[in-house]
Amino acid sequence: MQIIQDRQQLHRIPELDRDLPQTVRYLCQQLEGLRCQVFSPMAGAVCAWFDFGADSAIAFRSDADALPITENTGLAYASENPGRMHACGHDGHMAILLELARRLDQKEKLSRNVLLVFQPAEETTGGARDLCATGVFKKYSVEAIFGLHLWPGLEEGQIYSRCNEMMSRSCEVKVDIVGRSAHIAKADQGIDAMAAGVEFYRRAMAMEAALPKNIFRLLKFGKMESGTVCNAISGHTHMEGSLRAFQDDVFYSLRAGLVSIGKTVERSSGCTVSIYMNDGYPPVMNPKKLYNKIRSLVDFRELEAPSMITEDFSWYQKTLPGVFFFLGIGDTPALHADNFDFNEQVLDRGADFFLALAENYQ
């Protein structure tokens, strides 16, 4: 099957961020000869425009970049670019869109024109936001956009989605607490940054736990370093974690809460507390009106709960209505694992689903 050949060829040539010359070349070669206009609205991006004579269009998106991971799959078509790997399924996403392009090429008439978008920098700086800024969706009168992601742990070959909360907003949290080191025998001469770090962590966890259980959110710390030797009071504690939520009021309330906790710990401990939090990606929120419309057109399963993983598809949803889906790949290694792989037969199901959506969209 050509769709599997595409995936394997793309898997051999993983590239990072916006520097995707081999990937772009392969995509353009496969699109050459089809009844579409192929163009690049920005570095590392490829678009294919299928004009069916309609007044408006819908778009389908695939991410195209890989990860800085050394592959450990043993596949015959493993990465040929050292230290780089398609460990998040983007090779599969591109193969699905290429197959969709071939099927669209066989269509004489659809109710909407179709724009296919192969996007760089999903794993890094949020290429979706920059692609939106090019004005390509306004230029081609795109009224809605759709995307999917291969997803471990869901039934193989099944499509899933949910209304409203789909994938979370996130930001990194970094905390530096500076005290004063002293020999442990003269502990009263020091200011204990380790104790202050423990107090900060305890208060942060209590704040998050106090929110109602029906609010989807997450605040966890995965890294904490403090002190230098066993017989000296710690003069510095460093913590790193992640804050994730869906609604702005929840997200910013937790951020403000962390700042307030920092000030409380400063007063109680005598340490200096500095907190850094970035903006991260917005949440992927599938709008109810469009979601219900798509639900009436094509068949897919509903997820019971959203994912707390982030996705820059959310930037498209800030520009125009869009719905995101998961394509189940069963019991596989985790995304971003150096041995990530999946049954390539599921890719055809993704192409079937996107084509059905394009054919039935009214």
Coordinates of N, CA and C in Angstrom, one line a residue, residues 11 14 16 66-73 79-88 123 334-340:
H11 N 9.6 8.0 7.7 CA 10.2 7.6 8.9 C 11.8 7.5 8.8
P14 N 13.7 11.7 9.4 CA 13.1 12.6 10.4 C 14.0 13.9 10.5
L16 N 14.0 18.2 12.3 CA 13.5 18.9 13.5 C 13.0 20.3 13.2
A66 N 10.0 16.0 13.6 CA 10.3 14.8 14.4 C 10.9 15.3 15.8
L67 N 11.5 14.3 16.5 CA 12.1 14.6 17.8 C 13.6 14.3 17.9
P68 N 14.3 15.0 18.8 CA 15.7 14.7 18.9 C 16.0 13.5 19.8
I69 N 15.6 12.4 19.2 CA 15.7 11.1 19.9 C 16.5 10.1 19.1
T70 N 17.4 9.3 19.6 CA 18.0 8.2 18.9 C 17.2 7.0 18.9
E71 N 16.8 6.6 17.7 CA 15.9 5.5 17.5 C 16.4 4.1 18.0
N72 N 15.5 3.4 18.6 CA 15.9 2.0 19.1 C 14.8 1.0 18.8
T73 N 14.3 1.0 17.5 CA 13.3 0.1 17.1 C 13.8 -1.1 16.4
S79 N 15.4 5.4 11.3 CA 15.9 6.7 11.0 C 17.3 6.6 10.4
E80 N 17.5 7.4 9.3 CA 18.8 7.5 8.7 C 19.5 8.8 9.1
N81 N 18.8 9.6 9.9 CA 19.4 10.9 10.4 C 19.7 10.7 11.9
P82 N 21.0 10.5 12.3 CA 21.4 10.2 13.6 C 20.8 11.2 14.7
G83 N 20.3 10.7 15.8 CA 19.8 11.5 16.8 C 18.4 12.1 16.6
R84 N 17.8 11.7 15.5 CA 16.4 12.2 15.2 C 15.5 11.0 14.9
M85 N 14.3 11.2 15.3 CA 13.3 10.0 15.1 C 11.9 10.5 15.1
H86 N 11.1 9.9 14.2 CA 9.6 10.1 14.3 C 9.1 9.3 15.4
A87 N 9.1 9.8 16.6 CA 8.7 9.0 17.8 C 7.3 9.5 18.3
C88 N 6.7 10.3 17.5 CA 5.3 10.8 17.9 C 4.3 10.6 16.8
E123 N 6.5 20.2 17.7 CA 7.2 19.7 18.9 C 8.0 20.8 19.6
A334 N 5.0 4.1 24.4 CA 4.5 5.5 24.6 C 5.0 6.4 23.5
L335 N 4.2 7.5 23.2 CA 4.7 8.6 22.4 C 6.0 9.1 23.0
H336 N 6.9 9.5 22.1 CA 8.2 10.0 22.4 C 9.2 9.0 23.0
A337 N 8.8 7.7 23.0 CA 9.7 6.6 23.4 C 10.6 6.3 22.2
D338 N 11.9 5.9 22.6 CA 12.8 5.6 21.5 C 12.5 4.3 20.7
N339 N 11.5 3.5 21.2 CA 11.1 2.3 20.5 C 9.7 2.4 20.0
F340 N 9.2 3.7 19.9 CA 7.8 3.9 19.4 C 7.6 3.3 18.0

